[in-house]
Coordinates of C-alpha atoms in Angstrom, one line a residue:
M1 CA -81.6 33.8 6.6
R2 CA -78.5 34.7 8.5
D3 CA -76.0 37.0 7.1
V4 CA -72.9 35.2 6.2
K5 CA -70.8 38.0 5.7
P6 CA -69.6 38.4 9.5
M7 CA -68.8 34.7 9.5
L8 CA -66.6 35.3 6.5
A9 CA -65.1 38.4 7.9
S10 CA -64.0 36.5 11.0
L11 CA -62.1 34.0 9.0
V12 CA -59.6 36.8 7.0
P13 CA -56.7 37.7 9.1
S14 CA -56.6 41.2 10.4
P15 CA -53.3 43.3 9.0
S16 CA -51.6 42.8 12.6
R17 CA -51.9 38.9 12.0
R18 CA -51.0 39.0 8.5
K19 CA -47.4 40.4 9.1
T20 CA -46.8 37.2 11.1
A21 CA -48.6 34.8 9.1
A22 CA -46.3 32.5 7.1
P23 CA -46.2 33.8 3.5
G24 CA -48.4 32.2 0.8
P25 CA -47.7 31.0 -2.7
A26 CA -45.8 33.4 -5.0
A27 CA -47.7 35.6 -7.6
P28 CA -47.7 33.7 -10.9
G29 CA -45.1 34.8 -13.2
P30 CA -41.8 33.3 -14.9
H31 CA -39.7 31.1 -12.3
P32 CA -36.2 30.5 -12.8
P33 CA -35.0 27.1 -13.8
A34 CA -34.4 24.7 -11.1
R35 CA -31.0 23.8 -10.4
P36 CA -30.2 20.4 -11.4
V37 CA -29.3 17.8 -8.3
R38 CA -25.6 16.7 -9.2
R39 CA -25.2 12.9 -8.0
T40 CA -21.2 12.9 -8.2
V41 CA -19.4 9.4 -7.6
P42 CA -16.9 10.0 -4.6
T43 CA -13.5 10.2 -6.1
V44 CA -12.2 7.2 -3.6
V45 CA -14.5 5.2 -5.6
T46 CA -13.2 6.2 -8.8
A47 CA -9.8 5.5 -7.6
L48 CA -10.5 2.4 -6.1
G49 CA -12.8 1.1 -9.4
L50 CA -9.6 2.3 -11.8
F51 CA -7.0 0.7 -9.7
L52 CA -9.3 -2.8 -9.6
A53 CA -10.1 -2.5 -13.1
A54 CA -6.1 -2.4 -13.7
R55 CA -5.3 -5.4 -11.4
F56 CA -8.5 -7.5 -12.8
A57 CA -6.9 -6.9 -16.2
G58 CA -3.7 -8.0 -15.2
V59 CA -5.1 -11.4 -13.7
L60 CA -6.9 -11.5 -17.1
V61 CA -3.8 -11.2 -19.2
L62 CA -2.1 -14.0 -16.8
T63 CA -5.0 -16.3 -17.0
L64 CA -4.7 -16.2 -21.2
L65 CA -0.9 -16.6 -21.0
A66 CA -1.4 -19.7 -18.5
H67 CA -3.8 -21.3 -20.5
S68 CA -1.9 -20.9 -23.5
E69 CA 0.9 -22.4 -21.8
G70 CA -1.2 -25.5 -19.9
K71 CA -0.8 -24.0 -16.6
D72 CA -3.4 -23.4 -14.0
A73 CA -4.0 -19.5 -13.2
T74 CA -5.5 -20.2 -9.7
T75 CA -2.7 -22.3 -8.7
L76 CA -0.2 -19.6 -10.1
L77 CA -1.8 -17.2 -7.8
G78 CA -2.3 -19.1 -4.7
R79 CA 0.6 -21.0 -4.6
T80 CA 3.7 -19.4 -5.8
W81 CA 7.2 -19.4 -4.5
D82 CA 6.7 -17.6 -1.0
S83 CA 3.0 -18.2 -1.0
L84 CA 3.6 -21.8 0.0
W85 CA 5.5 -20.9 3.1
Y86 CA 2.7 -18.7 4.3
I87 CA 0.1 -21.4 3.5
G88 CA 2.3 -23.8 5.5
I89 CA 2.8 -21.6 8.5
A90 CA -1.0 -20.9 8.5
A91 CA -1.8 -24.9 8.4
D92 CA 0.6 -26.1 10.7
G93 CA 2.6 -23.3 12.5
Y94 CA 6.1 -22.7 12.6
G95 CA 8.7 -25.2 12.6
E96 CA 9.7 -26.3 8.8
V97 CA 13.3 -26.1 7.6
R98 CA 14.7 -27.0 4.3
E99 CA 18.5 -27.7 4.3
Y100 CA 20.3 -27.3 0.7
T101 CA 24.0 -27.0 -0.4
R102 CA 24.4 -23.5 1.0
L103 CA 21.2 -22.4 2.4
V104 CA 19.2 -23.5 5.5
L105 CA 15.8 -22.4 4.7
N106 CA 13.8 -21.8 8.0
D107 CA 10.1 -20.6 7.9
L108 CA 11.0 -18.5 11.0
A109 CA 12.0 -15.7 8.4
F110 CA 8.3 -15.2 7.9
F111 CA 6.5 -12.7 9.8
P112 CA 3.2 -14.0 11.4
L113 CA 0.5 -11.5 10.5
Y114 CA -0.2 -12.6 6.8
P115 CA -0.7 -16.6 8.1
W116 CA -2.8 -15.7 10.9
L117 CA -5.1 -13.7 8.5
I118 CA -5.3 -16.8 6.2
R119 CA -6.0 -19.1 8.8
G120 CA -8.7 -17.0 10.2
V121 CA -10.1 -16.7 6.7
T122 CA -10.0 -20.7 6.3
A123 CA -11.5 -20.9 9.8
V124 CA -14.8 -18.8 8.7
L125 CA -15.1 -19.6 4.8
P126 CA -14.8 -22.9 3.1
L127 CA -11.6 -22.1 1.0
S128 CA -8.3 -23.3 0.7
G129 CA -5.1 -21.7 2.2
G130 CA -4.0 -20.7 -1.2
A131 CA -7.4 -19.0 -2.2
A132 CA -7.6 -17.5 1.3
G133 CA -4.3 -16.0 1.0
V134 CA -5.4 -14.5 -2.6
L135 CA -8.6 -13.0 -0.8
V136 CA -6.8 -11.6 1.7
S137 CA -4.4 -9.8 -0.6
W138 CA -7.0 -8.6 -2.8
V139 CA -8.8 -6.8 0.0
A140 CA -5.7 -5.6 1.5
A141 CA -4.5 -4.4 -1.8
G142 CA -8.1 -2.4 -2.2
A143 CA -7.5 -0.9 1.4
A144 CA -4.3 0.2 0.4
A145 CA -5.4 1.9 -2.8
C146 CA -8.0 3.9 -0.6
G147 CA -5.2 4.9 1.7
I148 CA -2.9 5.6 -1.2
Y149 CA -5.5 7.9 -2.6
R150 CA -6.2 9.9 0.5
I151 CA -2.5 10.9 0.7
G152 CA -2.0 11.8 -2.6
R153 CA -5.4 13.9 -2.6
R154 CA -4.1 15.6 0.7
L155 CA -1.0 16.8 -0.9
H156 CA -1.8 17.4 -4.5
G157 CA -5.7 17.2 -4.9
R158 CA -8.2 14.5 -6.0
G159 CA -6.7 14.1 -9.6
A160 CA -3.4 13.0 -8.1
G161 CA -4.7 10.9 -5.7
V162 CA -6.6 8.9 -8.2
L163 CA -3.5 8.7 -10.2
L164 CA -1.4 7.8 -7.3
A165 CA -3.7 4.9 -6.7
V166 CA -3.6 3.9 -10.1
L167 CA 0.2 4.3 -11.0
W168 CA 0.8 1.9 -7.8
G169 CA -1.5 -0.7 -9.6
L170 CA 0.7 -0.3 -12.8
M171 CA 4.0 -1.2 -11.4
P172 CA 6.2 -3.6 -13.2
H173 CA 5.9 -6.1 -10.4
S174 CA 2.3 -5.0 -9.3
V175 CA 1.0 -8.5 -10.4
V176 CA 2.2 -9.4 -7.0
L177 CA -0.7 -7.5 -5.6
S178 CA -3.1 -10.2 -7.1
L179 CA -0.7 -12.8 -5.5
A180 CA -0.7 -14.6 -2.1
Y181 CA 1.9 -12.3 -1.3
T182 CA 2.4 -10.1 1.9
E183 CA 3.1 -6.6 0.0
P184 CA -0.7 -5.7 -0.5
L185 CA -1.1 -6.1 3.3
L186 CA 2.2 -4.2 4.6
T187 CA 1.3 -1.4 2.0
A188 CA -2.5 -1.2 3.1
L189 CA -1.1 -0.8 6.7
A190 CA 1.7 1.6 5.9
A191 CA -0.6 3.7 3.9
W192 CA -3.2 4.4 6.5
A193 CA -0.4 4.5 9.3
L194 CA 1.3 7.3 7.3
Y195 CA -1.9 9.0 6.7
A196 CA -3.1 9.1 10.6
A197 CA 0.2 10.2 11.2
M198 CA 0.1 13.1 8.9
T199 CA -3.6 14.2 10.0
G200 CA -2.5 13.8 13.9
R201 CA -4.5 10.5 14.5
W202 CA -1.5 9.2 16.8
L203 CA -2.8 6.4 18.5
W204 CA -4.2 5.1 15.4
A205 CA -0.6 5.5 13.5
G206 CA 1.1 3.7 16.5
A207 CA -1.6 0.8 16.4
L208 CA -1.4 0.2 12.6
A209 CA 2.6 0.7 12.6
C210 CA 2.6 -2.3 14.8
L211 CA 0.6 -4.3 12.4
A212 CA 2.9 -3.5 9.8
G213 CA 5.7 -4.5 11.8
L214 CA 4.1 -7.9 12.1
S215 CA 3.6 -8.2 8.5
R216 CA 7.2 -8.0 6.8
P217 CA 10.7 -7.3 7.9
S218 CA 10.6 -4.1 6.2
G219 CA 7.8 -3.3 8.4
A220 CA 10.2 -1.5 10.6
A221 CA 10.2 1.3 7.7
V222 CA 6.4 2.2 9.0
A223 CA 7.4 2.3 12.6
A224 CA 10.5 4.6 11.7
A225 CA 8.2 7.1 9.7
V226 CA 5.7 7.2 12.7
A227 CA 8.3 8.3 14.8
A228 CA 9.7 10.6 12.7
A229 CA 6.1 12.6 12.1
A230 CA 5.8 12.4 16.2
A231 CA 9.3 13.9 16.7
L232 CA 8.3 16.4 13.9
H233 CA 4.9 17.2 16.0
V234 CA 6.7 17.6 19.2
A235 CA 9.1 20.0 18.1
A236 CA 6.5 22.1 16.4
L237 CA 4.9 22.2 20.2
V238 CA 8.4 23.5 21.5
R239 CA 8.7 26.1 18.9
E240 CA 5.2 27.2 19.8
R241 CA 5.4 26.9 23.7
R242 CA 2.2 24.4 23.8
L243 CA 3.9 21.4 25.7
S244 CA 2.3 19.9 28.3
V245 CA 1.3 16.3 29.3
H246 CA -1.8 16.0 27.5
S247 CA -0.2 17.5 24.2
L248 CA 2.7 14.8 24.5
G249 CA 0.8 12.0 25.2
K250 CA -0.6 10.8 22.0
P251 CA 2.4 11.2 19.8
L252 CA 4.6 9.7 22.6
S253 CA 2.1 6.6 23.0
A254 CA 2.5 6.2 19.1
V255 CA 6.2 5.9 19.3
A256 CA 6.1 3.3 21.7
L257 CA 3.3 1.5 19.8
A258 CA 5.1 1.6 16.6
P259 CA 7.8 -0.8 16.6
L260 CA 6.2 -3.4 19.1
G261 CA 5.1 -5.7 16.3
W262 CA 8.5 -5.7 14.6
A263 CA 10.7 -5.9 17.7
G264 CA 8.2 -8.1 19.4
F265 CA 8.8 -11.0 16.7
V266 CA 12.2 -10.6 15.9
L267 CA 12.8 -11.1 19.7
W268 CA 10.5 -14.2 19.9
V269 CA 12.4 -15.7 17.0
G270 CA 15.8 -15.0 18.9
V271 CA 14.6 -16.6 22.0
R272 CA 13.3 -19.6 20.1
Q273 CA 16.8 -20.0 18.4
G274 CA 18.5 -19.5 21.9
D275 CA 20.0 -16.1 20.7
P276 CA 17.6 -13.2 21.8
L277 CA 19.3 -10.4 19.8
G278 CA 20.9 -12.2 17.0
G279 CA 18.7 -15.1 16.3
Y280 CA 16.4 -13.7 13.7
F281 CA 19.0 -12.2 12.1
E282 CA 20.9 -15.5 11.8
V283 CA 17.9 -17.4 10.4
Q284 CA 17.7 -14.6 7.5
R285 CA 21.7 -15.1 6.9
K286 CA 21.4 -18.7 6.5
W287 CA 18.4 -17.8 3.9
G288 CA 21.5 -15.8 2.0
S289 CA 19.9 -12.4 3.2
A290 CA 21.9 -9.9 5.2
F291 CA 22.6 -6.3 5.5
D292 CA 26.1 -5.7 4.2
L293 CA 26.0 -2.2 3.1
G294 CA 25.2 -3.1 -0.4
R295 CA 28.7 -5.3 -1.1
G296 CA 26.5 -8.3 -2.3
N297 CA 24.6 -6.0 -4.6
L298 CA 27.6 -4.2 -6.1
E299 CA 29.1 -7.6 -6.9
F300 CA 25.9 -9.1 -8.6
V301 CA 25.3 -5.7 -10.9
G302 CA 29.1 -5.9 -11.8
H303 CA 28.3 -9.6 -12.8
L304 CA 24.7 -8.5 -14.5
L305 CA 26.7 -6.1 -16.7
R306 CA 29.2 -8.5 -17.7
H307 CA 26.5 -11.2 -18.4
P308 CA 23.0 -10.0 -19.0
D309 CA 21.8 -13.6 -18.8
K310 CA 18.2 -12.9 -17.4
L311 CA 15.8 -10.3 -18.5
V312 CA 14.3 -10.4 -14.9
F313 CA 17.6 -9.0 -13.4
T314 CA 18.1 -6.5 -15.7
V315 CA 14.7 -5.1 -15.2
A316 CA 15.2 -5.4 -11.5
L317 CA 18.5 -3.4 -12.0
V318 CA 16.6 -0.7 -13.6
I319 CA 13.7 -0.6 -11.4
V320 CA 15.9 0.2 -8.1
L321 CA 17.8 2.8 -10.0
L322 CA 14.6 4.5 -11.1
A323 CA 13.4 4.2 -7.5
L324 CA 16.4 6.3 -6.6
L325 CA 15.8 8.9 -9.0
L326 CA 12.5 9.1 -7.6
F327 CA 13.5 9.4 -4.1
G328 CA 15.8 12.3 -5.2
L329 CA 12.4 13.8 -6.7
L330 CA 10.5 12.8 -3.9
I331 CA 13.1 15.3 -1.5
A332 CA 13.2 17.7 -4.1
D333 CA 9.4 18.2 -4.0
R334 CA 9.7 18.6 -0.2
A335 CA 7.4 15.9 0.7
P336 CA 5.9 15.2 4.1
L337 CA 9.0 13.7 6.4
P338 CA 7.1 10.3 7.3
L339 CA 6.9 9.5 3.7
V340 CA 10.4 10.5 2.9
V341 CA 11.5 8.4 5.9
H342 CA 9.2 5.5 5.0
S343 CA 10.6 5.4 1.5
G344 CA 14.2 6.2 2.5
V345 CA 13.9 3.4 4.8
L346 CA 12.8 1.0 2.5
L347 CA 15.3 1.8 -0.2
L348 CA 18.4 1.4 2.4
I349 CA 16.6 -2.1 3.3
T350 CA 16.5 -2.8 -0.5
V351 CA 20.0 -1.5 -1.7
G352 CA 21.7 -2.0 1.2
G353 CA 20.7 -5.7 2.0
S354 CA 22.2 -8.7 0.2
G355 CA 19.9 -11.6 -0.8
Y356 CA 18.0 -12.6 -4.1
F357 CA 18.2 -9.6 -6.6
A358 CA 15.2 -10.1 -8.8
S359 CA 13.2 -9.8 -5.6
K360 CA 14.0 -6.1 -5.0
P361 CA 11.4 -4.5 -7.2
R362 CA 8.6 -6.6 -4.9
F363 CA 10.4 -5.2 -1.9
L364 CA 9.9 -1.5 -3.0
L365 CA 6.2 -2.0 -3.8
P366 CA 5.2 -0.5 -0.3
A367 CA 7.3 2.6 -1.0
F368 CA 4.2 4.2 -3.0
P369 CA 5.5 7.7 -2.1
L370 CA 8.1 7.3 -4.6
L371 CA 5.3 7.8 -7.1
L372 CA 4.2 10.9 -5.8
P373 CA 6.1 13.2 -8.3
L374 CA 4.8 11.2 -11.1
A375 CA 1.5 11.4 -10.2
A376 CA 1.7 15.3 -9.8
A377 CA 3.3 15.7 -13.2
L378 CA 1.0 13.4 -14.9
T379 CA -1.9 15.4 -13.1
R380 CA -0.7 18.4 -14.8
T381 CA -0.2 17.0 -18.0
A382 CA -3.7 15.7 -18.2
R383 CA -5.2 19.0 -17.5
A384 CA -3.3 20.6 -20.4
R385 CA -2.8 17.3 -22.7
P386 CA -5.1 14.9 -21.8
R387 CA -4.6 12.7 -24.6
H388 CA -0.9 12.6 -23.7
A389 CA -1.6 11.4 -20.2
T390 CA -4.0 8.9 -21.5
L391 CA -1.2 7.5 -23.7
V392 CA 1.1 7.3 -20.8
V393 CA -0.9 5.5 -18.4
A394 CA -2.3 3.1 -21.4
A395 CA 1.3 2.6 -22.1
L396 CA 2.2 1.7 -18.4
A397 CA -0.5 -0.5 -18.4
G398 CA 0.3 -2.6 -21.4
L399 CA 3.9 -3.1 -19.8
S400 CA 2.4 -3.9 -16.4
F401 CA 0.1 -6.5 -17.6
A402 CA 2.7 -8.2 -20.1
Y403 CA 5.6 -8.3 -17.7
G404 CA 3.5 -9.1 -15.0
A405 CA 2.0 -12.2 -16.6
Y406 CA 5.6 -13.3 -17.9
L407 CA 7.0 -13.0 -14.2
V408 CA 4.3 -15.4 -12.9
V409 CA 3.5 -17.7 -15.9
M410 CA 7.2 -17.8 -18.0
A411 CA 9.9 -16.6 -15.5
T412 CA 11.7 -19.4 -13.4
S413 CA 13.2 -16.7 -11.0
P414 CA 11.7 -16.6 -7.6
L415 CA 9.6 -13.3 -7.0

């Protein structure tokens, strides 16, 4: 029988080959415990989930109150006040005019992006105009909450980002975010345009600001904020002596793009009315809305202080005053310039413009940067005293749900 030792020896690597061979299994002995694999939920999902939970809870309270009053909640959500104008534009285009004793209500006062989206949804899905409007608003509100979270996280960390999105969903007039209204759409475009400007994505910032200008008259605030951010960026390039055609191209493109939506619609209405520069503002004046540096608001506040006849007007006055205080805190905290400009222009439009006073808190919903000081303070409180922070958020939620349901179901004043 042939000796098998030489064959076995040929299978054993030589010492030189052992050095380069892959290491074998470790010698038996105690092993350190394996580290558990953490599967964390992204905080943006947490922020969106809490925001949606807040809004769904608000809709539930509204539905219960509507049922107790014998009203249909779906009609209230999709066909309330200005929603009817947007649905009409989506279905039939512009051209409706209603005349009253002192007012001439022309649908040219309403910007076109939201009706376009409603028309697009109804062309694809078997939904009514009101249901399509609610769907657009809910999707836009979710996108806005994500953008608001990203801004809060960038400035103050993840916790502040989550709280900023939640606080925005618990504003006294946040019920509007669940209706067929344009504020969710404007806020979504504003949040992501501001975030793009803060992170140097200039073409995105300009394009989103252009769309914001097509959504509401106050979309001009987004264009102003993007322009301010671009100017600040160019100033930094000048200081660092890095000016070039390439470095200037994108921020200047954003400045050029940002106002096109707002200016384009205003000019189109003016041409249609026979006065290119003043036609749109004449339409607004006949609605009873004009920029008079706050004279009409001061007269109304004087009346309200003498005759506090309606709860909604008193609450509106308190909210506007709180917004002015929060704007001061935003400046004191040295918030980024585009956030300050965006909020400042919205406040200027709200306070300096006459019109229906009860709607002014709704006009301030896109001014979410005003909540940054509160979100930062509440984040610090949550770390030191979590029960206190929870109590504050719960109280805000209760007030928001109850007052929002009252506004839509019980109050007779337009939103």
